[in-house]
Short mmCIF file of C-alpha atoms in Angstrom, two decimals:
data_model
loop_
_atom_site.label_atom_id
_atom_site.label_comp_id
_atom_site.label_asym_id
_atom_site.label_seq_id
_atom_site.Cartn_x
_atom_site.Cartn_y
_atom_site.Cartn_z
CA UNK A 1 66.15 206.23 74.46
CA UNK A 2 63.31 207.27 77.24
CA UNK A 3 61.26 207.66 73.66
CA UNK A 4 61.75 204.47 72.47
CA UNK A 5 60.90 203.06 75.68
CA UNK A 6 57.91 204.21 75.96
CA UNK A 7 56.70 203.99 72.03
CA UNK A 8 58.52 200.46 70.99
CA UNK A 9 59.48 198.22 74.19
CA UNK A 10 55.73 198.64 76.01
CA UNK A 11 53.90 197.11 73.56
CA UNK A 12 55.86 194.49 71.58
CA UNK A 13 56.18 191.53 73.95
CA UNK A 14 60.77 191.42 74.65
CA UNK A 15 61.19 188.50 72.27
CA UNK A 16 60.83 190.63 69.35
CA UNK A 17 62.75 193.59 70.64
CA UNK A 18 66.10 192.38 68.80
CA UNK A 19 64.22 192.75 65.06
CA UNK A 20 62.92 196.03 66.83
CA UNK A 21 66.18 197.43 68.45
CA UNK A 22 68.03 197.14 64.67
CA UNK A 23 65.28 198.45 62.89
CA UNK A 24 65.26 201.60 64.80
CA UNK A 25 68.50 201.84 64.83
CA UNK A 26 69.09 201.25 61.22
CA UNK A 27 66.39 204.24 60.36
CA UNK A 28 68.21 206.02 62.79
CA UNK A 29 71.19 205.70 60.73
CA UNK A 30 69.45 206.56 57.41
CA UNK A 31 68.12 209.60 58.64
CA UNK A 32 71.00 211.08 60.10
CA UNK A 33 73.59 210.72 57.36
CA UNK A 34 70.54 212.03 54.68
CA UNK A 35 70.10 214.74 57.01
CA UNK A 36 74.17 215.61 56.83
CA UNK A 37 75.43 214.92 53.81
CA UNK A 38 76.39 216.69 51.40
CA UNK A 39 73.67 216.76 49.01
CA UNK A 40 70.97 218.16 51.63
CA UNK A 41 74.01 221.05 51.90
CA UNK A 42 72.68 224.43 50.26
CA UNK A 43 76.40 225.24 49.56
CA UNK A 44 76.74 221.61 48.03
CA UNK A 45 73.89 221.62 45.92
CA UNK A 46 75.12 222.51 42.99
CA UNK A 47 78.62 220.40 43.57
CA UNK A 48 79.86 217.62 42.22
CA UNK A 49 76.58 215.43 42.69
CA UNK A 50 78.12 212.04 41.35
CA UNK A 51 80.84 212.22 43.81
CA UNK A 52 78.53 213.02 46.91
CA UNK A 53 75.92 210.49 45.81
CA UNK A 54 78.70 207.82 46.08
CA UNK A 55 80.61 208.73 49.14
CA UNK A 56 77.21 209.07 50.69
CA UNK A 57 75.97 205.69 49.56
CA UNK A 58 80.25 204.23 51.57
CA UNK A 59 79.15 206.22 54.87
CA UNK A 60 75.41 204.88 54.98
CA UNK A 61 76.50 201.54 54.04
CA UNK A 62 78.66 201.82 56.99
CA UNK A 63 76.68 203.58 59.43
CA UNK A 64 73.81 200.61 58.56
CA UNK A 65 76.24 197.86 59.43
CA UNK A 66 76.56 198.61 62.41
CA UNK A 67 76.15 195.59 65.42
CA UNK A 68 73.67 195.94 68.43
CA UNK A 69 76.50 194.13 70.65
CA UNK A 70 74.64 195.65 74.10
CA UNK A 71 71.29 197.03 75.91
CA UNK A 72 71.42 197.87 79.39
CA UNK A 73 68.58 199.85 81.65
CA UNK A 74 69.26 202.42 84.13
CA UNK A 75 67.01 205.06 86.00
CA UNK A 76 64.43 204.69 83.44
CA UNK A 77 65.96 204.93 80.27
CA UNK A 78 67.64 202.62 78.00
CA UNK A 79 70.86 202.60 76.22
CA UNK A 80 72.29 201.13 73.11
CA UNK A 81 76.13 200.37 72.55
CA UNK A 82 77.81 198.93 69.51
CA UNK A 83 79.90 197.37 72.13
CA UNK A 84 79.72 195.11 74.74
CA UNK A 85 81.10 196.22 78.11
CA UNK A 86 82.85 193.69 80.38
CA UNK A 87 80.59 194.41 83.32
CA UNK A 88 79.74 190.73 84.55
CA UNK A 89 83.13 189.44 85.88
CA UNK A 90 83.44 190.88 89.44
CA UNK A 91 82.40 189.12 92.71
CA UNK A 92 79.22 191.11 93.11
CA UNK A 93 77.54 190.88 89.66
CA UNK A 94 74.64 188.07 89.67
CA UNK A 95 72.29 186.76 86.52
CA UNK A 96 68.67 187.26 86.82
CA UNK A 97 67.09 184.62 84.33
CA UNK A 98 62.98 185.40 83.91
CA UNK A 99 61.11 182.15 82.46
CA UNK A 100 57.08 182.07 81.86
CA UNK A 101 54.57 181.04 79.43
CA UNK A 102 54.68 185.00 78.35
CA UNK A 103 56.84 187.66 79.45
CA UNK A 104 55.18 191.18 78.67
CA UNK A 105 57.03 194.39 77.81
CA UNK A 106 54.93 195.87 80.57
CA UNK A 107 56.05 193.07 82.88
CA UNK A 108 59.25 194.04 82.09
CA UNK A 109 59.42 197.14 82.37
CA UNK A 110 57.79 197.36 85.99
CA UNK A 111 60.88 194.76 87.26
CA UNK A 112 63.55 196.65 85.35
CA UNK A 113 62.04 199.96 86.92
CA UNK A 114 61.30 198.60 90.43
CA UNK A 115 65.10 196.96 90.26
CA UNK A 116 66.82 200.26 89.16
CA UNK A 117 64.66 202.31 91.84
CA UNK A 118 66.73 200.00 94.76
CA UNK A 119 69.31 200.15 93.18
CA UNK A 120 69.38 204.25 93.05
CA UNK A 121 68.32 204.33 96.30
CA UNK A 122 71.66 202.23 97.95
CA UNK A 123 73.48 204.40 96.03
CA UNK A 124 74.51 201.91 93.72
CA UNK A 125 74.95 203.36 89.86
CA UNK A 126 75.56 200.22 87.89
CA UNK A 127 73.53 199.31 84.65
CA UNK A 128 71.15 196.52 83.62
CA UNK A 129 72.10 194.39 81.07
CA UNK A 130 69.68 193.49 79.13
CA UNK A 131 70.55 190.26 77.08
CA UNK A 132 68.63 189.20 73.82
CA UNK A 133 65.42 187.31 74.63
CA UNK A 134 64.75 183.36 73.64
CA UNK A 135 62.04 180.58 73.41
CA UNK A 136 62.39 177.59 75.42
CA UNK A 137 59.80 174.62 74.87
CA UNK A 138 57.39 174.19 77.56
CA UNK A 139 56.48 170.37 76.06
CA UNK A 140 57.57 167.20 74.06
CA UNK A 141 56.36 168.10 69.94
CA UNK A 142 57.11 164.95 68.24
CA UNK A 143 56.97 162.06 70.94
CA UNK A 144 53.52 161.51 73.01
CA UNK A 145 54.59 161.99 76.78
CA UNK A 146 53.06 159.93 79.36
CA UNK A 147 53.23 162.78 82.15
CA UNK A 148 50.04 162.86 83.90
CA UNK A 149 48.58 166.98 83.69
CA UNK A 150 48.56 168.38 86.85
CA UNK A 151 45.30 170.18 86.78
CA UNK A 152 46.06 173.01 89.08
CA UNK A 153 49.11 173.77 87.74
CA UNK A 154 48.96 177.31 85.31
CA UNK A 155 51.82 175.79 82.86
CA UNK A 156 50.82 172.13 82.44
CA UNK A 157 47.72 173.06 81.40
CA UNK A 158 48.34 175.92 79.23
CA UNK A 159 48.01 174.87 74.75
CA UNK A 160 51.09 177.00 73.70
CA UNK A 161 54.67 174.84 73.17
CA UNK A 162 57.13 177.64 73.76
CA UNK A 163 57.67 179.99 76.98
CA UNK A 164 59.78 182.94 77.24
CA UNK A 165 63.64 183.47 78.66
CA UNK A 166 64.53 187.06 79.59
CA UNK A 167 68.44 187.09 80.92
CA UNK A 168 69.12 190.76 82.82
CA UNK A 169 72.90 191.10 83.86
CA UNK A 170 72.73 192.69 87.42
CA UNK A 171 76.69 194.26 87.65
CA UNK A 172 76.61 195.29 91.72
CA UNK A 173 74.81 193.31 94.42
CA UNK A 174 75.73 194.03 98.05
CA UNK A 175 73.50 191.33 100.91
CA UNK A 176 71.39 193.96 101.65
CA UNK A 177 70.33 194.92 98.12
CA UNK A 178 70.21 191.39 96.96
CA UNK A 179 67.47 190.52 99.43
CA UNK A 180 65.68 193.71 99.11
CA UNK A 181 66.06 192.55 95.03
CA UNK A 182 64.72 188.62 96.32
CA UNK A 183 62.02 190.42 98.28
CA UNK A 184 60.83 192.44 95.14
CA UNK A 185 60.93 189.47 92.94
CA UNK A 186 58.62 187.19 95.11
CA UNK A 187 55.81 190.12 94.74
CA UNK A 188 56.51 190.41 91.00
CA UNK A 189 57.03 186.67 90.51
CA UNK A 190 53.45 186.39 92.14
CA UNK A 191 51.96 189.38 90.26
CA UNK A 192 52.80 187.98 86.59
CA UNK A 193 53.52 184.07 87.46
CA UNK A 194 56.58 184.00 86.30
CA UNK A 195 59.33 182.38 88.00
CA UNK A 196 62.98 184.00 87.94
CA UNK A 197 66.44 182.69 89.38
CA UNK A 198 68.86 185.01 91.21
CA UNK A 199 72.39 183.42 90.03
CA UNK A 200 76.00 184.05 90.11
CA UNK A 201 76.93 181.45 87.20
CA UNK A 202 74.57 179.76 84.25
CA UNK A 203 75.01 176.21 84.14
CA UNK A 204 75.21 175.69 79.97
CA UNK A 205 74.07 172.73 77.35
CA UNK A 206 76.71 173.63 75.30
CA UNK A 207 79.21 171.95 78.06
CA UNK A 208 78.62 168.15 79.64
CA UNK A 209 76.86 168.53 83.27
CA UNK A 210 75.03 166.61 85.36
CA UNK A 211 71.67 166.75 87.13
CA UNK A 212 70.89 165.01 89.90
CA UNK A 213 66.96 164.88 90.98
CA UNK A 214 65.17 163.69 93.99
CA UNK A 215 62.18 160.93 92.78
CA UNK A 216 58.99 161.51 94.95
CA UNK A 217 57.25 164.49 94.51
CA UNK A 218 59.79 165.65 91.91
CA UNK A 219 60.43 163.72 89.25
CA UNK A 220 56.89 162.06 89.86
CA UNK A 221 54.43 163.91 91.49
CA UNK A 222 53.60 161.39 94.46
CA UNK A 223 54.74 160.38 97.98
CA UNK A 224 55.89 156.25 97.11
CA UNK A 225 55.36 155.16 100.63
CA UNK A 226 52.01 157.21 101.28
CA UNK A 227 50.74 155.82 98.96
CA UNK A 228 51.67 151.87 99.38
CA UNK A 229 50.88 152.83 103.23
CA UNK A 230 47.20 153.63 101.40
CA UNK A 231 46.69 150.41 100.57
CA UNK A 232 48.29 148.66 103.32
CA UNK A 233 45.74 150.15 105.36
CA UNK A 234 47.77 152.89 106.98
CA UNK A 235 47.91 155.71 105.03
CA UNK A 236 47.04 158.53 107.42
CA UNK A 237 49.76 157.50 109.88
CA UNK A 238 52.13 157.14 107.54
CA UNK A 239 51.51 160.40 105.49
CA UNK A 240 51.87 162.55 108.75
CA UNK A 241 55.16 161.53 109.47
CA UNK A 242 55.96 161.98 105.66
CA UNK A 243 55.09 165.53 106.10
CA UNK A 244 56.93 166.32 109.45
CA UNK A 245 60.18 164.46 107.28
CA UNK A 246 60.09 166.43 104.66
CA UNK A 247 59.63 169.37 106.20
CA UNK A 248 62.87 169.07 108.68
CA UNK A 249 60.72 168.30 111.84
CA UNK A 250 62.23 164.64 112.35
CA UNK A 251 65.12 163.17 111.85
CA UNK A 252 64.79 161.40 108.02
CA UNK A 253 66.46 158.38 108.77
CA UNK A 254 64.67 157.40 112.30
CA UNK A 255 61.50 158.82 110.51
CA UNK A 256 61.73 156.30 107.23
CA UNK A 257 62.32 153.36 108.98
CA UNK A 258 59.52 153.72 111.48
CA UNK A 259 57.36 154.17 108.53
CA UNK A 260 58.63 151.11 106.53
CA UNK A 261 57.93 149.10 110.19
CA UNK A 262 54.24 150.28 109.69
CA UNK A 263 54.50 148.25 106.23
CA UNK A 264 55.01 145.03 107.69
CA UNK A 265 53.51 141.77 105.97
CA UNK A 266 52.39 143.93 103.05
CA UNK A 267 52.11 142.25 99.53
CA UNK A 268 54.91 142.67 97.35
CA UNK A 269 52.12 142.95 94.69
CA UNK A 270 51.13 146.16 96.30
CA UNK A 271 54.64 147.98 95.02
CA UNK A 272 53.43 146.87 91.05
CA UNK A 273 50.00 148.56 91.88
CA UNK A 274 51.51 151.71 92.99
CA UNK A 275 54.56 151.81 90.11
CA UNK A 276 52.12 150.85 87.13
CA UNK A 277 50.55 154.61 87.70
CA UNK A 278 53.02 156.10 89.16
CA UNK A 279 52.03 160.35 87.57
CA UNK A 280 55.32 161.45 86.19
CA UNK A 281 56.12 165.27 87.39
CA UNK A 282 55.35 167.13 84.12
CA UNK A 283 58.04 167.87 81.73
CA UNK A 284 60.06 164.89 83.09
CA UNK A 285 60.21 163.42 79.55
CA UNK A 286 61.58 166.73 77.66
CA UNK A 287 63.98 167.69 80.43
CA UNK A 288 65.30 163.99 80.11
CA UNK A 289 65.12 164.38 76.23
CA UNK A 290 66.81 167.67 76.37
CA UNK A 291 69.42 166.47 78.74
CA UNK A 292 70.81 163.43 76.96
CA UNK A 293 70.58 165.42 73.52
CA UNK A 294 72.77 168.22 74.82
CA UNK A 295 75.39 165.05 76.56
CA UNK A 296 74.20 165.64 79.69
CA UNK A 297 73.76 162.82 82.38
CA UNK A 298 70.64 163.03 84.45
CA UNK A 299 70.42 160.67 88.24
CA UNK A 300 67.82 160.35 90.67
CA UNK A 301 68.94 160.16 94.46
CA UNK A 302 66.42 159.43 96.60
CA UNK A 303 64.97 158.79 100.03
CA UNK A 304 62.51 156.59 98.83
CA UNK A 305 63.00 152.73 96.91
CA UNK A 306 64.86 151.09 94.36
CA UNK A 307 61.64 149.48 93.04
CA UNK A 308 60.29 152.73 91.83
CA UNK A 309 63.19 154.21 91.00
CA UNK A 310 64.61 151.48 88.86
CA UNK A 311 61.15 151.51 86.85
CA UNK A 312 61.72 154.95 86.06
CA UNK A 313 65.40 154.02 84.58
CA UNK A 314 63.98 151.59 82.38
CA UNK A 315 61.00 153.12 80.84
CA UNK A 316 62.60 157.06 81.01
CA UNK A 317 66.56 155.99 80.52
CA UNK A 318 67.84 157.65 83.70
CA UNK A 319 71.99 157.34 83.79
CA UNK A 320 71.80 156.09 87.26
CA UNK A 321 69.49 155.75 90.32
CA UNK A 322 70.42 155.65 93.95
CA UNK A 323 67.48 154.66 96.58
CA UNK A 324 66.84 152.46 99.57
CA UNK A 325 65.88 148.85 99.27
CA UNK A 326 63.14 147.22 100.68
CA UNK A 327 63.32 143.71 102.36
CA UNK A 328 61.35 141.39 100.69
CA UNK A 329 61.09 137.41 101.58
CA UNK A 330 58.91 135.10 99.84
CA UNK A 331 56.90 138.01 98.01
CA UNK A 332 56.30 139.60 101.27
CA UNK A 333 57.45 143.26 102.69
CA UNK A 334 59.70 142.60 106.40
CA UNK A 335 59.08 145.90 107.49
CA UNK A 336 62.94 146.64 107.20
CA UNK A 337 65.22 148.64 104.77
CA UNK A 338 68.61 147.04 103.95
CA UNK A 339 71.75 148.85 104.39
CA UNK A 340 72.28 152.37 104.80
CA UNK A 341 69.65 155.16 104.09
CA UNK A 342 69.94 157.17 101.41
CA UNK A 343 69.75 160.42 103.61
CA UNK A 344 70.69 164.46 102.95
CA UNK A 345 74.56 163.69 103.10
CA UNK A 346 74.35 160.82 100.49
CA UNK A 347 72.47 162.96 97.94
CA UNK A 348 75.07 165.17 98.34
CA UNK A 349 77.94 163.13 98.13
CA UNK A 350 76.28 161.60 95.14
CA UNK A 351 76.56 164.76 92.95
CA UNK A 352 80.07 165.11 93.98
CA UNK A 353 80.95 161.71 92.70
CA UNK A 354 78.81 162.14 89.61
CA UNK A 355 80.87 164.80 88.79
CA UNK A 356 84.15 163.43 89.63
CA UNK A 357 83.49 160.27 87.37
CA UNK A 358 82.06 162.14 84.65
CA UNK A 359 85.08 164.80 84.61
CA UNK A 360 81.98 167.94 84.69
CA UNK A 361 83.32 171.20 85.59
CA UNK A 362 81.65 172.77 89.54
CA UNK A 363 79.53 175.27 87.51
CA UNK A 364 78.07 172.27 85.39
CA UNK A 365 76.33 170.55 88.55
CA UNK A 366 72.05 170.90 89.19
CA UNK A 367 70.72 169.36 91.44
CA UNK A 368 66.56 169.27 92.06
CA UNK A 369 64.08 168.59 94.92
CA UNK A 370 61.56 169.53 97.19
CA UNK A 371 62.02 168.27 100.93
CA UNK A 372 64.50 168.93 103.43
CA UNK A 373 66.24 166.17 102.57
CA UNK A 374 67.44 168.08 99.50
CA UNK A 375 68.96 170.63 100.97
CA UNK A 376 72.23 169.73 101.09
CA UNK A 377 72.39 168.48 97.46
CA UNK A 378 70.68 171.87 96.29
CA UNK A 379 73.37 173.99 98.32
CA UNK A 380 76.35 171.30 96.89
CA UNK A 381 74.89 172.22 93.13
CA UNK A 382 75.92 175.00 90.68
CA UNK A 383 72.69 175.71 90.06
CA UNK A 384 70.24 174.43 93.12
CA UNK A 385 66.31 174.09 92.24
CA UNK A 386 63.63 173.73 94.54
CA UNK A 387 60.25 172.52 92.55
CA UNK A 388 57.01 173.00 94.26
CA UNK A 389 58.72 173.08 97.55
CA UNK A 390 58.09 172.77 101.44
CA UNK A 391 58.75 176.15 103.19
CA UNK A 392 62.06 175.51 104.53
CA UNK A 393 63.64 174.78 101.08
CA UNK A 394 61.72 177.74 99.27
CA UNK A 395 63.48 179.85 102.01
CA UNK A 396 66.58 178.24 101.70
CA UNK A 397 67.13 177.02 98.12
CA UNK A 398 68.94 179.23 95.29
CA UNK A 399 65.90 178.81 92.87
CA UNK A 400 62.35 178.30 93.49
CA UNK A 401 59.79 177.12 90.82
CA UNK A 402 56.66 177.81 91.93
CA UNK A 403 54.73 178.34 88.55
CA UNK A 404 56.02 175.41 86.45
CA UNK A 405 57.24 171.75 86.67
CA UNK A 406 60.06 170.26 85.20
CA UNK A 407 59.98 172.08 82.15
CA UNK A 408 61.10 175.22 84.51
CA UNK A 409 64.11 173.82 84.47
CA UNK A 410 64.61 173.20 80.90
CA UNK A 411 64.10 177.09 80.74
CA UNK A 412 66.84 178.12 83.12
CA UNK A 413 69.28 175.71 81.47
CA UNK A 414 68.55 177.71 78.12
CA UNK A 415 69.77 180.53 80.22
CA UNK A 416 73.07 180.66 79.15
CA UNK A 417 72.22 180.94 75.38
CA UNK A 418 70.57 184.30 75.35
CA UNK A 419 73.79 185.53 77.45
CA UNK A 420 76.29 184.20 74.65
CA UNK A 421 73.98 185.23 71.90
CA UNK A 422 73.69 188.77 70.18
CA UNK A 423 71.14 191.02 69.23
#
């Protein structure tokens, strides 16, 4: 296969390496049984030709049929099997999922040669699976979306409606080599912006599941309180602690209500101003779209208010929303939230009980955010996803998506279909 490699795969981009991969096989085929049979025989030549032309035509027809069931990588060189191998059902084997705008062979080939050089040099001799590439839609086609483009973001600005899935089956991992693998992907990830997720299970559409998404600076792509603070007149006081909170430096109960005190004798009027252009995270709309089509219920638990929240229900169709409530009396702001804070623990808990009432299996569960105060939901999820994310939770976090927005995650849930599709 080193060959093929190096004459097929490096300059057809991997979504068209299935077509590719049969072709070449199939001419494979058609050579080698002209080449041996009996009529290209000198002591057959002058033989019963009817006969050989007709067994010959059985074994080619047989030879041509056959299945590309497998494709797996290892020190350089590729390997075809008309059999799949159980090699992804021990403790140690992990899915790599690869999602960007466009995944090059050459891209590729540099992971799947960096991976297999670790991988040689712990002394570890297990293959790469290489599953059949897939499309995923990077944008809503046939309904107008109201996200706001994030101009400095590579993906929301980019024309093209599709992105690429590559799925590589990774059959040993021991600590050590799986962050030597993380540390390799963060250069790579950088290198080609493409972000990748380094996963034990695939959460799939073709089951229920749930998803359960933090609001500010996630599912829209501002801070709520900042900016009402803004307009109260206290914006930089209020965005400072907003940082430190969402970054684990204060405690995000303590730190919410001081900032809601700050609010005191506001305008209701000034929570209307802030929903009515409230910039939905990119992608919000086709994740949400893609979600309920596939019987999926989608939540938002979040540390900031019911006012904004709720808004998003009605005009997006969120399944439920779970956020703090503001104290308002005779159309003015108190300074004071009512009841208990929807904190880390609660988000948590939330998923849990999502899943409970909605009978979805463990491995069905995501969960979404960016602050500290997501931690614990993304660590209670199947599938945990950190989007644009303070340093703590990149760190920390199972997935990262540094180089899209919410349709990032409609790409990782489309995981699971190249994996149970063939080549």
């Amino acid at each position: 296969m080193t060959q093929l490699a190096e004459t097929l795969f490096r300059n057809p981009p991997p979504i068209a390496w299935p077509q590719l991969l049969t072709s070449h096989c199939s001419t494979h085929s058609s050579e080698h049984n002209t080449k041996n049979s009996p009529e290209h025989s000198s002591e057959n030549r002058t033989g019963n030709r009817t006969g050989n032309r007709t067994g010959n035509r059985t074994e080619n027809s047989t030879e041509n049929s056959t299945v590309i069931n497998q494709v797996t990588y290892c020190q350089g060189q590729f390997h075809i099997a008309a059999q799949a191998q159980p090699v992804m059902n021990t403790d140690s084997s992990h899915y790599l999922t690869l999602i960007g705008t466009t995944i090059t062979s050459d891209a590729l080939l540099n992971l799947l040669s960096t991976l297999s050089s670790l991988q040689v040099s712990a002394q570890i001799s297990g293959n790469i699976v290489v599953y059949p590439p897939a499309h995923y839609p990077l944008q809503l086609t046939s309904v107008e979306s109201h996200a706001v483009t994030n101009n400095s973001n590579p993906v929301a600005n980019n024309s093209a409606t599709q992105g690429d899935i590559v799925v590589l089956g990774l059959t040993a991992l021991t600590d050590t080599l799986k962050q030597q693998f993380k540390d390799a992907l963060a250069s790579w990830s950088n290198d080609y912006q493409i972000d990748y997720a380094l996963s034990q299970t695939l959460p799939s559409l073709s089951e229920p599941g749930v998803v359960l998404m933090d609001m500010d600076s996630t599912t829209i792509q501002i801070e709520c309180i900042d900016e009402i603070a803004k307009l109260a007149g206290v914006g930089e006081q209020v965005a400072a602690v907003t940082a430190q909170a969402m970054n684990g430096e204060l405690d995000f109960s303590e730190s919410l209500r001081s900032r809601v005190a700050t609010l005191t004798n506001c305008p209701e009027t000034v929570l209307k101003q802030v929903a009515d252009v409230m910039p939905l995270m990119p992608g919000l709309e086709l994740l949400i779209a893609t979600l309920h089509q596939a019987n999926w219920k989608v939540a938002i638990a979040s540390g900031g208010f019911t006012y904004f929240a709720k808004r998003l229900q009605d005009d997006l169709g969120f399944d439920h929303v779970y956020a703090n409530e503001l104290e308002i009396i005779a159309g003015t702001l108190t300074g004071n939230v009512i009841g208990g804070i929807v904190d880390a623990q609660i988000k948590a808990d939330t998923l849990q009980a999502l899943a409970l009432h909605y009978q979805i299996a463990p491995q069905q569960t995501v969960a979404i955010g960016d602050g500290a105060n997501d931690l614990l939901m993304l660590k209670a999820a199947a599938l945990g996803v950190a989007i644009h994310a303070k340093p703590i939770v990149q760190q920390q976090a199972q997935v990262a998506l540094n180089h899209h927005d919410l349709e990032g995650l409609v790409g990782l849930l489309q995981a699971a279909n190249c994996v149970e599709s063939s080549w």
